Amino acid sequence: MLLLSLVAFSQNKVITGKVTDAQGNTPLPGVTVQIQGTSKGTQTAPDGTYKLEAPQGATTLVFTFVGYKKLEQPISASGTTNVTMAADVTALKDVVVVGYGTQKKTEVTSAITSVTAEDFRQSGARNAMDLVQGKVAGLQITRTSGSNPNNGPAIQLRSVTTLNKNQGPLIVVDGIPGGNLDLLQQDDIESISVLKDGSAAAIYGTRANAGVVLITTKRGKAGAPRVDYNTYFRKEYTQRMPKFLTADEYAAKIASGEIKSEDKGHRTNFPDLLINHDNLTQYHNLAFSGGSENTSYRASVYYSNLEGVLKENERQQYGGRLSITSKGLDNRLTGQFNLATNVNNANLLTDGGNLVGYFTFQPTYSPYNDDGSWYFEQTSTNELARLHQQTYKRQQQTTSADAKVSLDLVKGLKASIFGAVTRDSWTDGQYADRASELSIETYQGTGWAAQNSELKLKYAVEPTLEYNLTANQHTISAVAGYSYRYDVDQGFDGSNYGFLNDRFHEDNLGAGNQIKLGKATLGSYKNDNTLIAFFGRVNYVFNDKYMASAIIRREGSSKFGVNNKWGNFPAISAGWNLHKEDFLSNVSFIDQLKVRLGYGVTGNSDFDNYASLVLLGTGGAYIYPDGVWRETYGPNTNPNPDLRWEKKAEWNFGIDYTFFKGRLGGSIDLFSRKTTDLISTFKSQVPSQVQQDIWTNVGTFKSKGIELMVNAVTMDKKDFRWNTDVTFSTASNIVSSFSNQTYKMTFLDRGDIGGYGALGNALRTYEGGKLGNFYGKRFAGFTDDGKWRFYKRDGSTGPADEISRDNDQTVIGNAIPKYYASMTNSFKYKNWDLRIFMRGKFGFDILNTNELLYGNKAALPSNVLQTAFTKHAKLNDSFQYSDYYLENGSYLKLDEVTLGYNVPFKNKYIRNMRVYFTGGNLATITGYSGNDPDFVKDTGLNPGIDALNNSDDRRSYLSTRSFMLGLNVGF
């Protein structure tokens, strides 16, 4: 046996060689070298050399490397096999992900922007969409909750498209419609493509009005096993803190008589007590990948602990992702399988909404009584005590699984079937100790507990047929398919109080004694919807010069009325590669020049599941003659059998260009869109209807805009390269109508100001007017005794009670930025790299509710801003909303600076190593005096209102500056 082993060993052959780049003849490290037909392989060293043992009978080596064309090379008789590899420009730059497939960038006829991993932001993403903030012209990503780890960003593409609350685009992850962003970690994402216009998004039908974001995760590649480890640690520091009176300043004003209050003798910085000065966020991602030509895999596991800058605000999560691709039947059969899961344990007790309680707390007080117990009073909440005596935690698990099997039936014809299921479930638990302020003041000191759970299930099945034909100068590609989606959402909640001790918390609601008294609460719900569709797309290319694309989708949804279950969504687009024409052949500086024109119709079905139906609801319990209390039932919604989808028709004209041998490139897009049949609730006539509100289709939006993207190689020397990327967009939004013959509404009021007094709504949009208009009083000055004066329509002035909302008030500003811009400068010098990213929003106003509510001495004896005695010192009157509190919201932000170093390792164990340091949100230039203008919502129907209150779903998370140390290692 030993002799046979030695003979077999002696028949193996040692193969050596070197791999270089075909263009510059430079060594290529990390190239996978594999014996064809086996899983045996290796990778090239930093100097491009390799060495491996080939079994008897091996004849061919296969060389693969990301960004280079696959190469098969016969093993030379000498055993030394040197090769040169050519860059695969198509693989690097010229393929973009589109709906249900990919397409060469030179053949794309719609407005599509693709961002690959190398261009992602590097400041540590809390959400996958953070990676492309400021990277896609026309895509607004706003973190209204700042760095709160438990909140995602507000996302909007090309302005408002609906009156409903969800303004975000459809998210598709690896083909899963409505993909869950919680399942995505930054190092697992390969690319993010944004389908911006109707001609690109129409293939997704009634869910594509707000655009489509296609996210593709990383997959394994054939070759030797690879291990990649990525980690970072981030520390955050507060900045731009609201300048309330310090304890010493407050006490001095008590002493001078300016403030009528009692100096309790303490000097407390209350907001500082809520800040987590020891915050430290950490992230770890470990990925394994590799495989043979027939089967490849990638598996990753991760852990992150995202600590907020506020105490009791944290998100710990862990999970993994597995991707397997396998081929059979002589590569005619392909199976792709993905499995991902995320486990999230979140602390939700602090979200920023409780900050106002401590900013305004009288600072000469202490949070403690003299005996060390917590200090409580009826007029405010001791927020520090709340953090110690209450809990609010979430346990959540999200899992998705999908599979796609494809079979090449005949040459050019492929059949596929895709299936996916996503399960998202969570349980929230809250408890207030018996000794807590909430329990004492509301529940007689008996403790309060609540628990609620929710389960969301999403199913999708999509069989498709793909056809590709190339004949002479003609290329045709087509896809046709059927889509079935079913979503179900159910939940349960309950609460109780009257606990004898604090041992059970929310884990035993029955231990409270209020169930028998009927004061405990209990509720549950379940709803679902079904969507089915037939769709198809045909792309045609002639001579690489002329391109055309046509899409049709017919879709039906259970949400719509019985008379409008189905809708058609067509699209057509065309492109012309001008640079291939003879009349431009002598223009040497043009590498590529393409014009494109597209038109598409999309829809929106994002509203309540049963909005078109009569729903049965409870009407209250009444005592019957037999002495028994019984619940009554009746209709609580009005039916609308004619309810249909919103419809958006959009034109897009674009130009794609590359000049000076790739030194300058980019795109220009001009769009015009009209959204009709807006879905909203209107007041109905009672009778004949049974309820006051009804869901119906009334209203029209119009918008148009320009988007620019520029990519430039500013400098390219031997060891130094400087790239500059710029994005710019502008858009205007008009509400053409709110009314029809049945339902009348001349204006829409939004933007509840909240806070002290009944200040009403800050925003009003009239028919024919712009979205985001501030509507209110015009400040005319103060009287000698500090009373408000405002302008009337006729030019005279008067106090607030003489100003009519409808007659004297007017448009006083606009909350939607006119211009968005960003710039990325990337520098590379030998092994060093530096990235400087700036972005800004320009030409809009912000209502500074902080100044309105807390810059007025009328808020005393609660603490107030220093400006109450400086900037607003003359004011001696009640709280009033007017243009006095509107500020220029324009800003320019130094958002990210990253310095990295690629460690030049020369050993067979470490493939690559990069260490980097990132500073985030480093500086902001703005005329806005509040928290951070970037936190003020510029999306949806309630933009432009900042917050130190909980009104209108606004929170006041603190602005932070962050510093991060990261490491990327490949083995």
PDB file of N, CA and C in Angstrom, residues 158-240:
ATOM      1  N   ARG A 158     -36.933  61.319  -6.786  1.00  0.00           N
ATOM      2  CA  ARG A 158     -37.562  62.269  -7.711  1.00  0.00           C
ATOM      3  C   ARG A 158     -38.842  62.871  -7.145  1.00  0.00           C
ATOM      4  N   SER A 159     -38.802  63.238  -5.883  1.00  0.00           N
ATOM      5  CA  SER A 159     -39.863  63.993  -5.221  1.00  0.00           C
ATOM      6  C   SER A 159     -41.099  63.150  -4.898  1.00  0.00           C
ATOM      7  N   VAL A 160     -42.127  63.816  -4.384  1.00  0.00           N
ATOM      8  CA  VAL A 160     -43.339  63.182  -3.871  1.00  0.00           C
ATOM      9  C   VAL A 160     -44.170  62.611  -5.020  1.00  0.00           C
ATOM     10  N   THR A 161     -44.744  61.434  -4.798  1.00  0.00           N
ATOM     11  CA  THR A 161     -45.595  60.822  -5.815  1.00  0.00           C
ATOM     12  C   THR A 161     -46.975  60.449  -5.291  1.00  0.00           C
ATOM     13  N   THR A 162     -47.223  60.593  -3.995  1.00  0.00           N
ATOM     14  CA  THR A 162     -48.487  60.125  -3.434  1.00  0.00           C
ATOM     15  C   THR A 162     -48.870  60.945  -2.215  1.00  0.00           C
ATOM     16  N   LEU A 163     -50.146  60.892  -1.860  1.00  0.00           N
ATOM     17  CA  LEU A 163     -50.623  61.521  -0.630  1.00  0.00           C
ATOM     18  C   LEU A 163     -50.507  60.589   0.559  1.00  0.00           C
ATOM     19  N   ASN A 164     -50.171  59.332   0.320  1.00  0.00           N
ATOM     20  CA  ASN A 164     -50.065  58.372   1.404  1.00  0.00           C
ATOM     21  C   ASN A 164     -48.733  58.514   2.115  1.00  0.00           C
ATOM     22  N   LYS A 165     -48.610  57.820   3.240  1.00  0.00           N
ATOM     23  CA  LYS A 165     -47.464  58.033   4.115  1.00  0.00           C
ATOM     24  C   LYS A 165     -46.163  57.472   3.569  1.00  0.00           C
ATOM     25  N   ASN A 166     -46.224  56.378   2.808  1.00  0.00           N
ATOM     26  CA  ASN A 166     -44.997  55.748   2.332  1.00  0.00           C
ATOM     27  C   ASN A 166     -44.584  56.360   1.007  1.00  0.00           C
ATOM     28  N   GLN A 167     -43.479  57.122   1.028  1.00  0.00           N
ATOM     29  CA  GLN A 167     -43.002  57.790  -0.172  1.00  0.00           C
ATOM     30  C   GLN A 167     -41.792  57.082  -0.764  1.00  0.00           C
ATOM     31  N   GLY A 168     -41.374  55.967  -0.157  1.00  0.00           N
ATOM     32  CA  GLY A 168     -40.131  55.329  -0.559  1.00  0.00           C
ATOM     33  C   GLY A 168     -40.286  54.419  -1.756  1.00  0.00           C
ATOM     34  N   PRO A 169     -39.182  54.160  -2.470  1.00  0.00           N
ATOM     35  CA  PRO A 169     -39.213  53.261  -3.626  1.00  0.00           C
ATOM     36  C   PRO A 169     -39.360  51.809  -3.205  1.00  0.00           C
ATOM     37  N   LEU A 170     -39.712  50.965  -4.162  1.00  0.00           N
ATOM     38  CA  LEU A 170     -39.784  49.531  -3.936  1.00  0.00           C
ATOM     39  C   LEU A 170     -38.367  48.987  -3.803  1.00  0.00           C
ATOM     40  N   ILE A 171     -38.109  48.221  -2.756  1.00  0.00           N
ATOM     41  CA  ILE A 171     -36.813  47.602  -2.529  1.00  0.00           C
ATOM     42  C   ILE A 171     -36.875  46.151  -3.001  1.00  0.00           C
ATOM     43  N   VAL A 172     -35.965  45.770  -3.879  1.00  0.00           N
ATOM     44  CA  VAL A 172     -35.886  44.395  -4.371  1.00  0.00           C
ATOM     45  C   VAL A 172     -34.487  43.870  -4.049  1.00  0.00           C
ATOM     46  N   VAL A 173     -34.418  42.824  -3.226  1.00  0.00           N
ATOM     47  CA  VAL A 173     -33.142  42.255  -2.797  1.00  0.00           C
ATOM     48  C   VAL A 173     -32.973  40.879  -3.434  1.00  0.00           C
ATOM     49  N   ASP A 174     -31.998  40.759  -4.315  1.00  0.00           N
ATOM     50  CA  ASP A 174     -31.748  39.479  -5.005  1.00  0.00           C
ATOM     51  C   ASP A 174     -33.030  38.918  -5.618  1.00  0.00           C
ATOM     52  N   GLY A 175     -33.854  39.799  -6.161  1.00  0.00           N
ATOM     53  CA  GLY A 175     -35.085  39.369  -6.806  1.00  0.00           C
ATOM     54  C   GLY A 175     -36.293  39.322  -5.898  1.00  0.00           C
ATOM     55  N   ILE A 176     -36.115  39.489  -4.577  1.00  0.00           N
ATOM     56  CA  ILE A 176     -37.241  39.445  -3.643  1.00  0.00           C
ATOM     57  C   ILE A 176     -37.914  40.812  -3.600  1.00  0.00           C
ATOM     58  N   PRO A 177     -39.145  40.937  -4.112  1.00  0.00           N
ATOM     59  CA  PRO A 177     -39.838  42.229  -4.056  1.00  0.00           C
ATOM     60  C   PRO A 177     -40.208  42.566  -2.621  1.00  0.00           C
ATOM     61  N   GLY A 178     -40.032  43.827  -2.254  1.00  0.00           N
ATOM     62  CA  GLY A 178     -40.283  44.222  -0.876  1.00  0.00           C
ATOM     63  C   GLY A 178     -39.264  43.661   0.080  1.00  0.00           C
ATOM     64  N   GLY A 179     -38.014  43.526  -0.382  1.00  0.00           N
ATOM     65  CA  GLY A 179     -36.936  42.954   0.430  1.00  0.00           C
ATOM     66  C   GLY A 179     -36.706  43.722   1.711  1.00  0.00           C
ATOM     67  N   ASN A 180     -36.301  43.013   2.747  1.00  0.00           N
ATOM     68  CA  ASN A 180     -36.119  43.603   4.068  1.00  0.00           C
ATOM     69  C   ASN A 180     -34.681  44.092   4.226  1.00  0.00           C
ATOM     70  N   LEU A 181     -34.519  45.392   4.476  1.00  0.00           N
ATOM     71  CA  LEU A 181     -33.185  45.980   4.593  1.00  0.00           C
ATOM     72  C   LEU A 181     -32.449  45.512   5.839  1.00  0.00           C
ATOM     73  N   ASP A 182     -33.180  44.995   6.845  1.00  0.00           N
ATOM     74  CA  ASP A 182     -32.518  44.496   8.055  1.00  0.00           C
ATOM     75  C   ASP A 182     -31.619  43.303   7.755  1.00  0.00           C
ATOM     76  N   LEU A 183     -31.857  42.636   6.644  1.00  0.00           N
ATOM     77  CA  LEU A 183     -31.090  41.433   6.317  1.00  0.00           C
ATOM     78  C   LEU A 183     -29.792  41.749   5.589  1.00  0.00           C
ATOM     79  N   LEU A 184     -29.483  43.023   5.405  1.00  0.00           N
ATOM     80  CA  LEU A 184     -28.328  43.411   4.603  1.00  0.00           C
ATOM     81  C   LEU A 184     -27.259  44.071   5.459  1.00  0.00           C
ATOM     82  N   GLN A 185     -26.056  43.571   5.333  1.00  0.00           N
ATOM     83  CA  GLN A 185     -24.888  44.179   5.956  1.00  0.00           C
ATOM     84  C   GLN A 185     -24.001  44.755   4.852  1.00  0.00           C
ATOM     85  N   GLN A 186     -23.282  45.807   5.169  1.00  0.00           N
ATOM     86  CA  GLN A 186     -22.570  46.551   4.137  1.00  0.00           C
ATOM     87  C   GLN A 186     -21.575  45.690   3.361  1.00  0.00           C
ATOM     88  N   ASP A 187     -20.935  44.720   4.005  1.00  0.00           N
ATOM     89  CA  ASP A 187     -19.919  43.923   3.332  1.00  0.00           C
ATOM     90  C   ASP A 187     -20.492  42.730   2.581  1.00  0.00           C
ATOM     91  N   ASP A 188     -21.803  42.570   2.614  1.00  0.00           N
ATOM     92  CA  ASP A 188     -22.458  41.498   1.862  1.00  0.00           C
ATOM     93  C   ASP A 188     -23.095  42.008   0.580  1.00  0.00           C
ATOM     94  N   ILE A 189     -22.990  43.308   0.295  1.00  0.00           N
ATOM     95  CA  ILE A 189     -23.667  43.905  -0.851  1.00  0.00           C
ATOM     96  C   ILE A 189     -22.678  44.119  -1.991  1.00  0.00           C
ATOM     97  N   GLU A 190     -23.062  43.651  -3.164  1.00  0.00           N
ATOM     98  CA  GLU A 190     -22.236  43.798  -4.361  1.00  0.00           C
ATOM     99  C   GLU A 190     -22.514  45.112  -5.078  1.00  0.00           C
ATOM    100  N   SER A 191     -23.789  45.438  -5.258  1.00  0.00           N
ATOM    101  CA  SER A 191     -24.148  46.656  -5.976  1.00  0.00           C
ATOM    102  C   SER A 191     -25.568  47.068  -5.617  1.00  0.00           C
ATOM    103  N   ILE A 192     -25.862  48.346  -5.863  1.00  0.00           N
ATOM    104  CA  ILE A 192     -27.200  48.895  -5.681  1.00  0.00           C
ATOM    105  C   ILE A 192     -27.551  49.663  -6.946  1.00  0.00           C
ATOM    106  N   SER A 193     -28.607  49.214  -7.636  1.00  0.00           N
ATOM    107  CA  SER A 193     -29.073  49.877  -8.851  1.00  0.00           C
ATOM    108  C   SER A 193     -30.391  50.574  -8.569  1.00  0.00           C
ATOM    109  N   VAL A 194     -30.533  51.786  -9.096  1.00  0.00           N
ATOM    110  CA  VAL A 194     -31.739  52.573  -8.884  1.00  0.00           C
ATOM    111  C   VAL A 194     -32.415  52.783 -10.234  1.00  0.00           C
ATOM    112  N   LEU A 195     -33.634  52.238 -10.372  1.00  0.00           N
ATOM    113  CA  LEU A 195     -34.441  52.449 -11.570  1.00  0.00           C
ATOM    114  C   LEU A 195     -35.244  53.722 -11.347  1.00  0.00           C
ATOM    115  N   LYS A 196     -34.842  54.796 -12.024  1.00  0.00           N
ATOM    116  CA  LYS A 196     -35.360  56.107 -11.670  1.00  0.00           C
ATOM    117  C   LYS A 196     -36.591  56.523 -12.465  1.00  0.00           C
ATOM    118  N   ASP A 197     -36.671  56.124 -13.731  1.00  0.00           N
ATOM    119  CA  ASP A 197     -37.779  56.616 -14.535  1.00  0.00           C
ATOM    120  C   ASP A 197     -38.798  55.521 -14.813  1.00  0.00           C
ATOM    121  N   GLY A 198     -39.928  55.923 -15.372  1.00  0.00           N
ATOM    122  CA  GLY A 198     -41.016  54.983 -15.600  1.00  0.00           C
ATOM    123  C   GLY A 198     -40.691  53.914 -16.613  1.00  0.00           C
ATOM    124  N   SER A 199     -39.850  54.231 -17.605  1.00  0.00           N
ATOM    125  CA  SER A 199     -39.539  53.238 -18.620  1.00  0.00           C
ATOM    126  C   SER A 199     -38.689  52.100 -18.071  1.00  0.00           C
ATOM    127  N   ALA A 200     -37.995  52.336 -16.964  1.00  0.00           N
ATOM    128  CA  ALA A 200     -37.224  51.270 -16.308  1.00  0.00           C
ATOM    129  C   ALA A 200     -38.049  50.544 -15.262  1.00  0.00           C
ATOM    130  N   ALA A 201     -38.901  51.296 -14.544  1.00  0.00           N
ATOM    131  CA  ALA A 201     -39.601  50.730 -13.385  1.00  0.00           C
ATOM    132  C   ALA A 201     -40.936  50.097 -13.724  1.00  0.00           C
ATOM    133  N   ALA A 202     -41.450  50.306 -14.945  1.00  0.00           N
ATOM    134  CA  ALA A 202     -42.795  49.827 -15.278  1.00  0.00           C
ATOM    135  C   ALA A 202     -42.932  48.325 -15.159  1.00  0.00           C
ATOM    136  N   ILE A 203     -41.838  47.599 -15.256  1.00  0.00           N
ATOM    137  CA  ILE A 203     -41.919  46.139 -15.181  1.00  0.00           C
ATOM    138  C   ILE A 203     -42.315  45.670 -13.779  1.00  0.00           C
ATOM    139  N   TYR A 204     -42.299  46.596 -12.792  1.00  0.00           N
ATOM    140  CA  TYR A 204     -42.746  46.269 -11.432  1.00  0.00           C
ATOM    141  C   TYR A 204     -44.136  46.830 -11.121  1.00  0.00           C
ATOM    142  N   GLY A 205     -44.791  47.441 -12.104  1.00  0.00           N
ATOM    143  CA  GLY A 205     -46.209  47.754 -12.019  1.00  0.00           C
ATOM    144  C   GLY A 205     -46.641  48.666 -10.907  1.00  0.00           C
ATOM    145  N   THR A 206     -47.623  48.205 -10.100  1.00  0.00           N
ATOM    146  CA  THR A 206     -48.287  49.067  -9.130  1.00  0.00           C
ATOM    147  C   THR A 206     -47.469  49.335  -7.872  1.00  0.00           C
ATOM    148  N   ARG A 207     -46.241  48.861  -7.820  1.00  0.00           N
ATOM    149  CA  ARG A 207     -45.415  49.170  -6.655  1.00  0.00           C
ATOM    150  C   ARG A 207     -44.225  50.033  -7.039  1.00  0.00           C
ATOM    151  N   ALA A 208     -44.243  50.597  -8.250  1.00  0.00           N
ATOM    152  CA  ALA A 208     -43.045  51.258  -8.770  1.00  0.00           C
ATOM    153  C   ALA A 208     -43.200  52.758  -8.968  1.00  0.00           C
ATOM    154  N   ASN A 209     -44.302  53.365  -8.487  1.00  0.00           N
ATOM    155  CA  ASN A 209     -44.480  54.802  -8.671  1.00  0.00           C
ATOM    156  C   ASN A 209     -43.322  55.611  -8.101  1.00  0.00           C
ATOM    157  N   ALA A 210     -42.801  55.177  -6.979  1.00  0.00           N
ATOM    158  CA  ALA A 210     -41.721  55.908  -6.318  1.00  0.00           C
ATOM    159  C   ALA A 210     -40.344  55.403  -6.724  1.00  0.00           C
ATOM    160  N   GLY A 211     -40.273  54.630  -7.832  1.00  0.00           N
ATOM    161  CA  GLY A 211     -39.002  54.088  -8.283  1.00  0.00           C
ATOM    162  C   GLY A 211     -38.723  52.725  -7.679  1.00  0.00           C
ATOM    163  N   VAL A 212     -37.614  52.137  -8.107  1.00  0.00           N
ATOM    164  CA  VAL A 212     -37.231  50.801  -7.657  1.00  0.00           C
ATOM    165  C   VAL A 212     -35.746  50.798  -7.326  1.00  0.00           C
ATOM    166  N   VAL A 213     -35.397  50.186  -6.209  1.00  0.00           N
ATOM    167  CA  VAL A 213     -33.999  50.008  -5.816  1.00  0.00           C
ATOM    168  C   VAL A 213     -33.701  48.517  -5.828  1.00  0.00           C
ATOM    169  N   LEU A 214     -32.768  48.115  -6.689  1.00  0.00           N
ATOM    170  CA  LEU A 214     -32.380  46.716  -6.810  1.00  0.00           C
ATOM    171  C   LEU A 214     -31.054  46.506  -6.096  1.00  0.00           C
ATOM    172  N   ILE A 215     -31.046  45.642  -5.091  1.00  0.00           N
ATOM    173  CA  ILE A 215     -29.840  45.370  -4.312  1.00  0.00           C
ATOM    174  C   ILE A 215     -29.381  43.952  -4.611  1.00  0.00           C
ATOM    175  N   THR A 216     -28.134  43.825  -5.032  1.00  0.00           N
ATOM    176  CA  THR A 216     -27.547  42.526  -5.347  1.00  0.00           C
ATOM    177  C   THR A 216     -26.480  42.199  -4.319  1.00  0.00           C
ATOM    178  N   THR A 217     -26.580  41.043  -3.695  1.00  0.00           N
ATOM    179  CA  THR A 217     -25.596  40.650  -2.687  1.00  0.00           C
ATOM    180  C   THR A 217     -24.446  39.886  -3.346  1.00  0.00           C
ATOM    181  N   LYS A 218     -23.376  39.752  -2.621  1.00  0.00           N
ATOM    182  CA  LYS A 218     -22.180  39.096  -3.138  1.00  0.00           C
ATOM    183  C   LYS A 218     -22.397  37.583  -3.222  1.00  0.00           C
ATOM    184  N   ARG A 219     -21.772  36.987  -4.230  1.00  0.00           N
ATOM    185  CA  ARG A 219     -21.819  35.542  -4.409  1.00  0.00           C
ATOM    186  C   ARG A 219     -20.400  35.002  -4.538  1.00  0.00           C
ATOM    187  N   GLY A 220     -20.281  33.714  -4.336  1.00  0.00           N
ATOM    188  CA  GLY A 220     -18.976  33.083  -4.460  1.00  0.00           C
ATOM    189  C   GLY A 220     -18.534  32.977  -5.902  1.00  0.00           C
ATOM    190  N   LYS A 221     -17.231  32.877  -6.105  1.00  0.00           N
ATOM    191  CA  LYS A 221     -16.648  32.725  -7.424  1.00  0.00           C
ATOM    192  C   LYS A 221     -15.763  31.494  -7.440  1.00  0.00           C
ATOM    193  N   ALA A 222     -15.664  30.880  -8.602  1.00  0.00           N
ATOM    194  CA  ALA A 222     -14.826  29.694  -8.729  1.00  0.00           C
ATOM    195  C   ALA A 222     -13.390  30.026  -8.356  1.00  0.00           C
ATOM    196  N   GLY A 223     -12.758  29.103  -7.653  1.00  0.00           N
ATOM    197  CA  GLY A 223     -11.374  29.317  -7.257  1.00  0.00           C
ATOM    198  C   GLY A 223     -11.108  28.785  -5.879  1.00  0.00           C
ATOM    199  N   ALA A 224      -9.886  29.002  -5.447  1.00  0.00           N
ATOM    200  CA  ALA A 224      -9.485  28.535  -4.120  1.00  0.00           C
ATOM    201  C   ALA A 224     -10.307  29.236  -3.043  1.00  0.00           C
ATOM    202  N   PRO A 225     -10.489  28.601  -1.898  1.00  0.00           N
ATOM    203  CA  PRO A 225     -11.259  29.225  -0.820  1.00  0.00           C
ATOM    204  C   PRO A 225     -10.673  30.570  -0.409  1.00  0.00           C
ATOM    205  N   ARG A 226     -11.599  31.523  -0.160  1.00  0.00           N
ATOM    206  CA  ARG A 226     -11.208  32.864   0.291  1.00  0.00           C
ATOM    207  C   ARG A 226     -11.893  33.136   1.618  1.00  0.00           C
ATOM    208  N   VAL A 227     -11.180  33.815   2.481  1.00  0.00           N
ATOM    209  CA  VAL A 227     -11.734  34.249   3.757  1.00  0.00           C
ATOM    210  C   VAL A 227     -11.537  35.756   3.857  1.00  0.00           C
ATOM    211  N   ASP A 228     -12.611  36.475   4.140  1.00  0.00           N
ATOM    212  CA  ASP A 228     -12.548  37.930   4.276  1.00  0.00           C
ATOM    213  C   ASP A 228     -13.138  38.329   5.620  1.00  0.00           C
ATOM    214  N   TYR A 229     -12.402  39.166   6.329  1.00  0.00           N
ATOM    215  CA  TYR A 229     -12.849  39.656   7.628  1.00  0.00           C
ATOM    216  C   TYR A 229     -12.851  41.178   7.583  1.00  0.00           C
ATOM    217  N   ASN A 230     -13.983  41.758   7.964  1.00  0.00           N
ATOM    218  CA  ASN A 230     -14.135  43.213   7.987  1.00  0.00           C
ATOM    219  C   ASN A 230     -14.671  43.634   9.351  1.00  0.00           C
ATOM    220  N   THR A 231     -14.094  44.678   9.888  1.00  0.00           N
ATOM    221  CA  THR A 231     -14.516  45.147  11.198  1.00  0.00           C
ATOM    222  C   THR A 231     -14.312  46.648  11.300  1.00  0.00           C
ATOM    223  N   TYR A 232     -15.067  47.268  12.199  1.00  0.00           N
ATOM    224  CA  TYR A 232     -14.799  48.667  12.534  1.00  0.00           C
ATOM    225  C   TYR A 232     -15.305  48.943  13.943  1.00  0.00           C
ATOM    226  N   PHE A 233     -14.747  49.978  14.527  1.00  0.00           N
ATOM    227  CA  PHE A 233     -15.178  50.491  15.831  1.00  0.00           C
ATOM    228  C   PHE A 233     -15.421  51.992  15.658  1.00  0.00           C
ATOM    229  N   ARG A 234     -16.560  52.462  16.152  1.00  0.00           N
ATOM    230  CA  ARG A 234     -16.930  53.861  15.958  1.00  0.00           C
ATOM    231  C   ARG A 234     -17.309  54.501  17.283  1.00  0.00           C
ATOM    232  N   LYS A 235     -16.848  55.720  17.467  1.00  0.00           N
ATOM    233  CA  LYS A 235     -17.154  56.521  18.657  1.00  0.00           C
ATOM    234  C   LYS A 235     -17.837  57.804  18.204  1.00  0.00           C
ATOM    235  N   GLU A 236     -18.903  58.200  18.920  1.00  0.00           N
ATOM    236  CA  GLU A 236     -19.651  59.393  18.543  1.00  0.00           C
ATOM    237  C   GLU A 236     -19.588  60.442  19.652  1.00  0.00           C
ATOM    238  N   TYR A 237     -19.561  61.698  19.200  1.00  0.00           N
ATOM    239  CA  TYR A 237     -19.510  62.833  20.117  1.00  0.00           C
ATOM    240  C   TYR A 237     -20.601  63.824  19.715  1.00  0.00           C
ATOM    241  N   THR A 238     -21.295  64.373  20.713  1.00  0.00           N
ATOM    242  CA  THR A 238     -22.376  65.308  20.423  1.00  0.00           C
ATOM    243  C   THR A 238     -21.805  66.630  19.911  1.00  0.00           C
ATOM    244  N   GLN A 239     -22.605  67.276  19.071  1.00  0.00           N
ATOM    245  CA  GLN A 239     -22.252  68.594  18.565  1.00  0.00           C
ATOM    246  C   GLN A 239     -23.536  69.372  18.297  1.00  0.00           C
ATOM    247  N   ARG A 240     -23.413  70.681  18.121  1.00  0.00           N
ATOM    248  CA  ARG A 240     -24.542  71.565  17.841  1.00  0.00           C
ATOM    249  C   ARG A 240     -25.649  71.394  18.889  1.00  0.00           C
TER     250      ARG A 240
END
